[in-house]
JSON list of C-alpha atoms in Angstrom, two decimals:
[
{"chain": "A", "resi": 319, "resn": "MET", "atom": "CA", "xyz": [108.11, 95.92, 88.77]},
{"chain": "A", "resi": 320, "resn": "GLY", "atom": "CA", "xyz": [106.90, 98.10, 85.88]},
{"chain": "A", "resi": 321, "resn": "LEU", "atom": "CA", "xyz": [104.28, 100.89, 86.02]},
{"chain": "A", "resi": 322, "resn": "LEU", "atom": "CA", "xyz": [101.36, 98.61, 85.18]},
{"chain": "A", "resi": 323, "resn": "ASP", "atom": "CA", "xyz": [102.41, 96.17, 87.96]},
{"chain": "A", "resi": 324, "resn": "ASN", "atom": "CA", "xyz": [102.65, 98.92, 90.45]},
{"chain": "A", "resi": 325, "resn": "GLN", "atom": "CA", "xyz": [99.11, 100.14, 89.53]},
{"chain": "A", "resi": 326, "resn": "LYS", "atom": "CA", "xyz": [97.68, 96.58, 90.01]},
{"chain": "A", "resi": 327, "resn": "ALA", "atom": "CA", "xyz": [99.58, 96.10, 93.39]},
{"chain": "A", "resi": 328, "resn": "LYS", "atom": "CA", "xyz": [97.35, 95.95, 96.46]},
{"chain": "A", "resi": 329, "resn": "LYS", "atom": "CA", "xyz": [98.28, 98.89, 98.77]},
{"chain": "A", "resi": 330, "resn": "GLU", "atom": "CA", "xyz": [97.36, 99.59, 102.31]},
{"chain": "A", "resi": 331, "resn": "LEU", "atom": "CA", "xyz": [97.36, 103.09, 103.87]},
{"chain": "A", "resi": 332, "resn": "LYS", "atom": "CA", "xyz": [99.49, 103.42, 107.00]},
{"chain": "A", "resi": 333, "resn": "ILE", "atom": "CA", "xyz": [100.25, 106.14, 109.40]},
{"chain": "A", "resi": 334, "resn": "ILE", "atom": "CA", "xyz": [103.33, 106.34, 111.70]},
{"chain": "A", "resi": 335, "resn": "GLU", "atom": "CA", "xyz": [101.55, 108.18, 114.63]},
{"chain": "A", "resi": 336, "resn": "ASP", "atom": "CA", "xyz": [104.85, 109.20, 116.40]},
{"chain": "A", "resi": 337, "resn": "TRP", "atom": "CA", "xyz": [106.05, 110.91, 113.25]},
{"chain": "A", "resi": 338, "resn": "CYS", "atom": "CA", "xyz": [102.92, 112.88, 112.59]},
{"chain": "A", "resi": 339, "resn": "LYS", "atom": "CA", "xyz": [103.24, 116.51, 113.72]},
{"chain": "A", "resi": 340, "resn": "GLY", "atom": "CA", "xyz": [99.61, 117.41, 112.99]},
{"chain": "A", "resi": 341, "resn": "CYS", "atom": "CA", "xyz": [100.18, 119.88, 110.06]},
{"chain": "A", "resi": 342, "resn": "GLY", "atom": "CA", "xyz": [97.16, 118.67, 108.22]},
{"chain": "A", "resi": 343, "resn": "ILE", "atom": "CA", "xyz": [98.71, 118.86, 104.81]},
{"chain": "A", "resi": 344, "resn": "CYS", "atom": "CA", "xyz": [97.71, 115.31, 103.96]},
{"chain": "A", "resi": 345, "resn": "VAL", "atom": "CA", "xyz": [94.19, 116.01, 105.04]},
{"chain": "A", "resi": 346, "resn": "ALA", "atom": "CA", "xyz": [94.07, 119.03, 102.70]},
{"chain": "A", "resi": 347, "resn": "PHE", "atom": "CA", "xyz": [95.38, 117.08, 99.68]},
{"chain": "A", "resi": 348, "resn": "CYS", "atom": "CA", "xyz": [93.23, 114.05, 100.06]},
{"chain": "A", "resi": 349, "resn": "PRO", "atom": "CA", "xyz": [90.69, 114.17, 97.06]},
{"chain": "A", "resi": 350, "resn": "LYS", "atom": "CA", "xyz": [88.26, 111.86, 98.84]},
{"chain": "A", "resi": 351, "resn": "ASN", "atom": "CA", "xyz": [88.30, 113.14, 102.36]},
{"chain": "A", "resi": 352, "resn": "VAL", "atom": "CA", "xyz": [89.64, 109.89, 103.78]},
{"chain": "A", "resi": 353, "resn": "LEU", "atom": "CA", "xyz": [91.74, 111.64, 106.45]},
{"chain": "A", "resi": 354, "resn": "THR", "atom": "CA", "xyz": [90.69, 113.86, 109.42]},
{"chain": "A", "resi": 355, "resn": "MET", "atom": "CA", "xyz": [92.45, 115.45, 112.38]},
{"chain": "A", "resi": 356, "resn": "GLU", "atom": "CA", "xyz": [91.82, 114.28, 115.92]},
{"chain": "A", "resi": 357, "resn": "ASN", "atom": "CA", "xyz": [93.78, 115.51, 118.89]},
{"chain": "A", "resi": 358, "resn": "ASP", "atom": "CA", "xyz": [96.22, 117.22, 116.61]},
{"chain": "A", "resi": 359, "resn": "LYS", "atom": "CA", "xyz": [97.00, 114.02, 114.72]},
{"chain": "A", "resi": 360, "resn": "VAL", "atom": "CA", "xyz": [95.81, 112.57, 111.31]},
{"chain": "A", "resi": 361, "resn": "VAL", "atom": "CA", "xyz": [93.54, 109.61, 111.48]},
{"chain": "A", "resi": 362, "resn": "ILE", "atom": "CA", "xyz": [91.87, 107.45, 108.75]},
{"chain": "A", "resi": 363, "resn": "SER", "atom": "CA", "xyz": [88.31, 108.28, 108.95]},
{"chain": "A", "resi": 364, "resn": "ASP", "atom": "CA", "xyz": [86.85, 106.49, 105.99]},
{"chain": "A", "resi": 365, "resn": "LEU", "atom": "CA", "xyz": [89.28, 103.95, 104.47]},
{"chain": "A", "resi": 366, "resn": "ASP", "atom": "CA", "xyz": [86.63, 102.56, 102.03]},
{"chain": "A", "resi": 367, "resn": "LYS", "atom": "CA", "xyz": [86.75, 105.95, 100.08]},
{"chain": "A", "resi": 368, "resn": "CYS", "atom": "CA", "xyz": [90.50, 105.81, 99.59]},
{"chain": "A", "resi": 369, "resn": "ILE", "atom": "CA", "xyz": [91.54, 105.53, 95.90]},
{"chain": "A", "resi": 370, "resn": "LYS", "atom": "CA", "xyz": [95.32, 105.06, 96.92]},
{"chain": "A", "resi": 371, "resn": "CYS", "atom": "CA", "xyz": [96.44, 107.93, 94.79]},
{"chain": "A", "resi": 372, "resn": "GLY", "atom": "CA", "xyz": [99.38, 108.65, 97.04]},
{"chain": "A", "resi": 373, "resn": "LEU", "atom": "CA", "xyz": [98.79, 112.29, 97.36]},
{"chain": "A", "resi": 374, "resn": "CYS", "atom": "CA", "xyz": [98.91, 112.21, 101.16]},
{"chain": "A", "resi": 375, "resn": "GLU", "atom": "CA", "xyz": [102.24, 110.27, 101.04]},
{"chain": "A", "resi": 376, "resn": "LEU", "atom": "CA", "xyz": [103.73, 112.71, 98.53]},
{"chain": "A", "resi": 377, "resn": "ARG", "atom": "CA", "xyz": [102.79, 115.85, 100.47]},
{"chain": "A", "resi": 378, "resn": "CYS", "atom": "CA", "xyz": [103.62, 114.66, 103.99]},
{"chain": "A", "resi": 379, "resn": "PRO", "atom": "CA", "xyz": [106.81, 116.55, 105.05]},
{"chain": "A", "resi": 380, "resn": "ASP", "atom": "CA", "xyz": [107.46, 114.07, 107.91]},
{"chain": "A", "resi": 381, "resn": "TYR", "atom": "CA", "xyz": [107.02, 110.78, 106.02]},
{"chain": "A", "resi": 382, "resn": "ALA", "atom": "CA", "xyz": [104.29, 109.91, 108.61]},
{"chain": "A", "resi": 383, "resn": "ILE", "atom": "CA", "xyz": [101.82, 108.44, 106.07]},
{"chain": "A", "resi": 384, "resn": "TYR", "atom": "CA", "xyz": [102.46, 106.01, 103.35]},
{"chain": "A", "resi": 385, "resn": "LEU", "atom": "CA", "xyz": [101.05, 103.41, 101.02]},
{"chain": "A", "resi": 386, "resn": "GLU", "atom": "CA", "xyz": [102.41, 100.01, 101.74]},
{"chain": "A", "resi": 387, "resn": "VAL", "atom": "CA", "xyz": [102.40, 97.31, 99.11]},
{"chain": "A", "resi": 388, "resn": "VAL", "atom": "CA", "xyz": [100.92, 94.14, 100.63]}
]
């Protein structure tokens, strides 16, 4: 899969709740404010605004959030 193929791929934002330690780094780096904190865990608050840039996945130190190609 080349770079252009990867950009066209449909991706879905996923959170592994058990792995999230509630640090908030992904929330801070999300350029579209898609993520928020609730009960010391990250939640997807507005998925429609997600541009699937991958910054949340890149910055999460616990690998608790990722973009899955579907």
